[in-house]
Tab-separated table of C-alpha atoms in Angstrom:
chain	number	residue	atom	x	y	z
A	426	UNK	CA	129.071	117.522	58.003
A	427	UNK	CA	126.735	115.400	60.176
A	428	UNK	CA	128.342	116.721	63.395
A	429	UNK	CA	127.589	120.448	62.748
A	430	UNK	CA	124.074	119.568	61.741
A	431	UNK	CA	123.595	117.616	65.027
A	432	UNK	CA	124.836	120.663	67.014
A	433	UNK	CA	122.558	122.970	65.072
A	434	UNK	CA	119.582	120.663	65.633
A	435	UNK	CA	120.320	120.476	69.307
A	436	UNK	CA	120.559	124.299	69.524
A	437	UNK	CA	117.318	124.750	67.655
A	438	UNK	CA	115.499	122.189	69.884
A	439	UNK	CA	116.854	123.927	72.983
A	440	UNK	CA	114.763	126.975	71.989
A	441	UNK	CA	111.564	124.984	72.126
A	442	UNK	CA	109.620	125.315	75.483
A	443	UNK	CA	110.197	122.370	77.868
A	444	UNK	CA	106.438	121.811	78.084
A	445	UNK	CA	106.497	120.244	74.735
A	446	UNK	CA	108.419	117.311	76.135
A	447	UNK	CA	110.865	117.202	73.263
A	448	UNK	CA	113.844	118.316	75.381
A	449	UNK	CA	113.044	115.632	77.984
A	450	UNK	CA	112.685	113.009	75.354
A	451	UNK	CA	116.155	113.934	73.958
A	452	UNK	CA	117.641	114.131	77.405
A	453	UNK	CA	118.436	117.822	76.986
A	454	UNK	CA	116.081	119.288	79.554
A	455	UNK	CA	117.711	120.918	82.509
A	456	UNK	CA	117.508	118.999	85.785
A	457	UNK	CA	114.671	120.239	88.059
A	458	UNK	CA	115.672	122.280	91.039
A	459	UNK	CA	116.442	120.171	94.142
A	460	UNK	CA	113.719	121.879	96.149
A	461	UNK	CA	111.018	120.475	93.862
A	462	UNK	CA	111.821	116.879	94.660
A	463	UNK	CA	109.659	115.653	97.545
A	464	UNK	CA	110.085	112.579	99.678
A	465	UNK	CA	107.423	109.851	99.499
A	466	UNK	CA	105.142	110.263	102.475
A	467	UNK	CA	106.400	107.089	104.147
A	468	UNK	CA	109.940	108.600	104.168
A	469	UNK	CA	108.877	112.066	105.228
A	470	UNK	CA	106.906	110.758	108.238
A	471	UNK	CA	108.251	107.452	109.491
A	472	UNK	CA	105.828	105.908	112.045
A	473	UNK	CA	107.103	103.156	114.425
A	474	UNK	CA	104.988	101.554	117.126
A	475	UNK	CA	105.538	99.169	119.964
A	476	UNK	CA	103.159	97.721	122.387
A	477	UNK	CA	104.617	97.611	125.878
A	478	UNK	CA	103.260	96.913	129.337
A	479	UNK	CA	102.796	100.668	129.722
A	480	UNK	CA	100.715	100.931	126.580
A	481	UNK	CA	101.142	101.645	122.876
A	482	UNK	CA	104.252	103.645	122.167
A	483	UNK	CA	104.176	105.638	118.955
A	484	UNK	CA	107.120	107.385	117.421
A	485	UNK	CA	107.132	109.648	114.365
A	486	UNK	CA	110.502	110.478	112.813
A	487	UNK	CA	110.019	113.558	110.717
A	488	UNK	CA	112.440	114.366	107.913
A	489	UNK	CA	114.337	117.703	107.950
A	490	UNK	CA	112.253	120.501	106.424
A	491	UNK	CA	108.951	118.539	106.920
A	492	UNK	CA	106.303	119.012	109.637
A	493	UNK	CA	103.350	117.115	110.971
A	494	UNK	CA	100.120	118.972	111.941
A	495	UNK	CA	99.011	118.543	115.536
A	496	UNK	CA	95.323	119.159	114.659
A	497	UNK	CA	95.426	116.559	111.841
A	498	UNK	CA	96.819	113.744	114.080
A	499	UNK	CA	94.387	111.412	115.717
A	500	UNK	CA	94.661	108.041	117.429
A	501	UNK	CA	91.400	106.142	117.094
A	502	UNK	CA	90.701	102.943	119.156
A	503	UNK	CA	88.935	100.047	117.593
A	504	UNK	CA	87.924	97.313	120.129
A	505	UNK	CA	90.303	98.872	122.648
A	506	UNK	CA	89.863	101.354	125.514
A	507	UNK	CA	92.558	103.861	126.238
A	508	UNK	CA	93.625	105.387	129.603
A	509	UNK	CA	94.040	109.116	129.891
A	510	UNK	CA	96.484	110.734	127.416
A	511	UNK	CA	96.839	113.815	125.333
A	512	UNK	CA	98.947	115.044	122.443
A	513	UNK	CA	101.849	117.256	123.495
A	514	UNK	CA	101.821	120.920	122.478
A	515	UNK	CA	103.359	121.591	119.129
A	516	UNK	CA	105.390	124.526	117.740
A	517	UNK	CA	103.250	127.484	116.607
A	518	UNK	CA	103.196	127.591	112.817
A	519	UNK	CA	101.379	129.550	110.139
A	520	UNK	CA	101.173	128.275	106.578
A	521	UNK	CA	99.199	128.632	103.344
A	522	UNK	CA	97.216	125.454	103.961
A	523	UNK	CA	95.728	125.737	107.447
A	524	UNK	CA	96.727	129.210	108.690
A	525	UNK	CA	97.759	129.450	112.337
A	526	UNK	CA	98.246	126.047	113.773
A	527	UNK	CA	100.723	123.854	115.808
A	528	UNK	CA	103.100	121.447	114.170
A	529	UNK	CA	105.778	118.887	115.124
A	530	UNK	CA	109.270	119.024	113.596
A	531	UNK	CA	111.929	116.277	113.717
A	532	UNK	CA	109.854	113.846	115.749
A	533	UNK	CA	107.042	113.067	118.088
A	534	UNK	CA	106.814	110.309	120.738
A	535	UNK	CA	103.834	109.373	122.863
A	536	UNK	CA	102.663	106.470	124.891
A	537	UNK	CA	98.955	105.702	125.056
A	538	UNK	CA	97.785	103.595	128.037
A	539	UNK	CA	95.813	100.512	127.025
A	540	UNK	CA	93.133	99.617	129.565
A	541	UNK	CA	90.932	97.010	127.899
A	542	UNK	CA	91.517	95.178	124.653
A	543	UNK	CA	89.311	92.794	122.626
A	544	UNK	CA	90.969	90.005	120.636
A	545	UNK	CA	90.761	91.912	117.308
A	546	UNK	CA	91.753	95.231	118.836
A	547	UNK	CA	93.641	97.764	116.829
A	548	UNK	CA	94.473	101.446	116.697
A	549	UNK	CA	94.049	103.629	113.618
A	550	UNK	CA	96.476	106.539	113.256
A	551	UNK	CA	95.397	109.423	111.029
A	552	UNK	CA	97.889	112.094	110.244
A	553	UNK	CA	98.791	114.793	107.737
A	554	UNK	CA	101.996	116.715	107.157
A	555	UNK	CA	103.639	119.153	104.797
A	556	UNK	CA	106.805	120.758	103.567
A	557	UNK	CA	107.402	123.953	101.684
A	558	UNK	CA	105.435	123.702	98.414
A	559	UNK	CA	103.613	120.422	99.172
A	560	UNK	CA	100.925	119.255	101.594
A	561	UNK	CA	100.468	115.468	101.610
A	562	UNK	CA	96.958	113.994	101.624
A	563	UNK	CA	95.777	112.672	104.961
A	564	UNK	CA	97.238	109.250	105.798
A	565	UNK	CA	95.748	106.245	107.713
A	566	UNK	CA	97.836	103.479	109.399
A	567	UNK	CA	96.170	100.607	111.269
A	568	UNK	CA	98.140	98.972	114.088
A	569	UNK	CA	96.921	95.544	115.306
A	570	UNK	CA	97.325	94.974	119.025
A	571	UNK	CA	98.171	91.847	121.031
A	572	UNK	CA	95.884	90.778	123.951
A	573	UNK	CA	96.759	92.421	127.238
A	574	UNK	CA	98.510	90.177	129.831
A	575	UNK	CA	96.984	90.125	133.253
């Protein structure tokens, strides 16, 4: 007799809207659709850097289905002077957040020449990216630099 009552209770609870949280609490809520699960920003846009004799090499690895905005990417020197460099052209893109713009898919690599560097020199990288249904807040990563060798 307890078993049919449990099934009846489960059926009755299934009719309650999921917003109430009861179905989730009982473990009866349907799994969310796969497309509503988003990567953490550090996994969606992986930034690696390396200081070489040629300068500071930056490499973004961008997860499939995600993109990085060209106009929201900046490299800001702090106690360092850069040589000439510029961001490469991106792929034309139009979306709900910024309208017509350029974005990078899959990856972005650039080398920024370092001409003069103070002992506490660093570079701040600001960037923002999105995927369908989510635009991440702007990010800031600081990269400390080693003194230049003469």
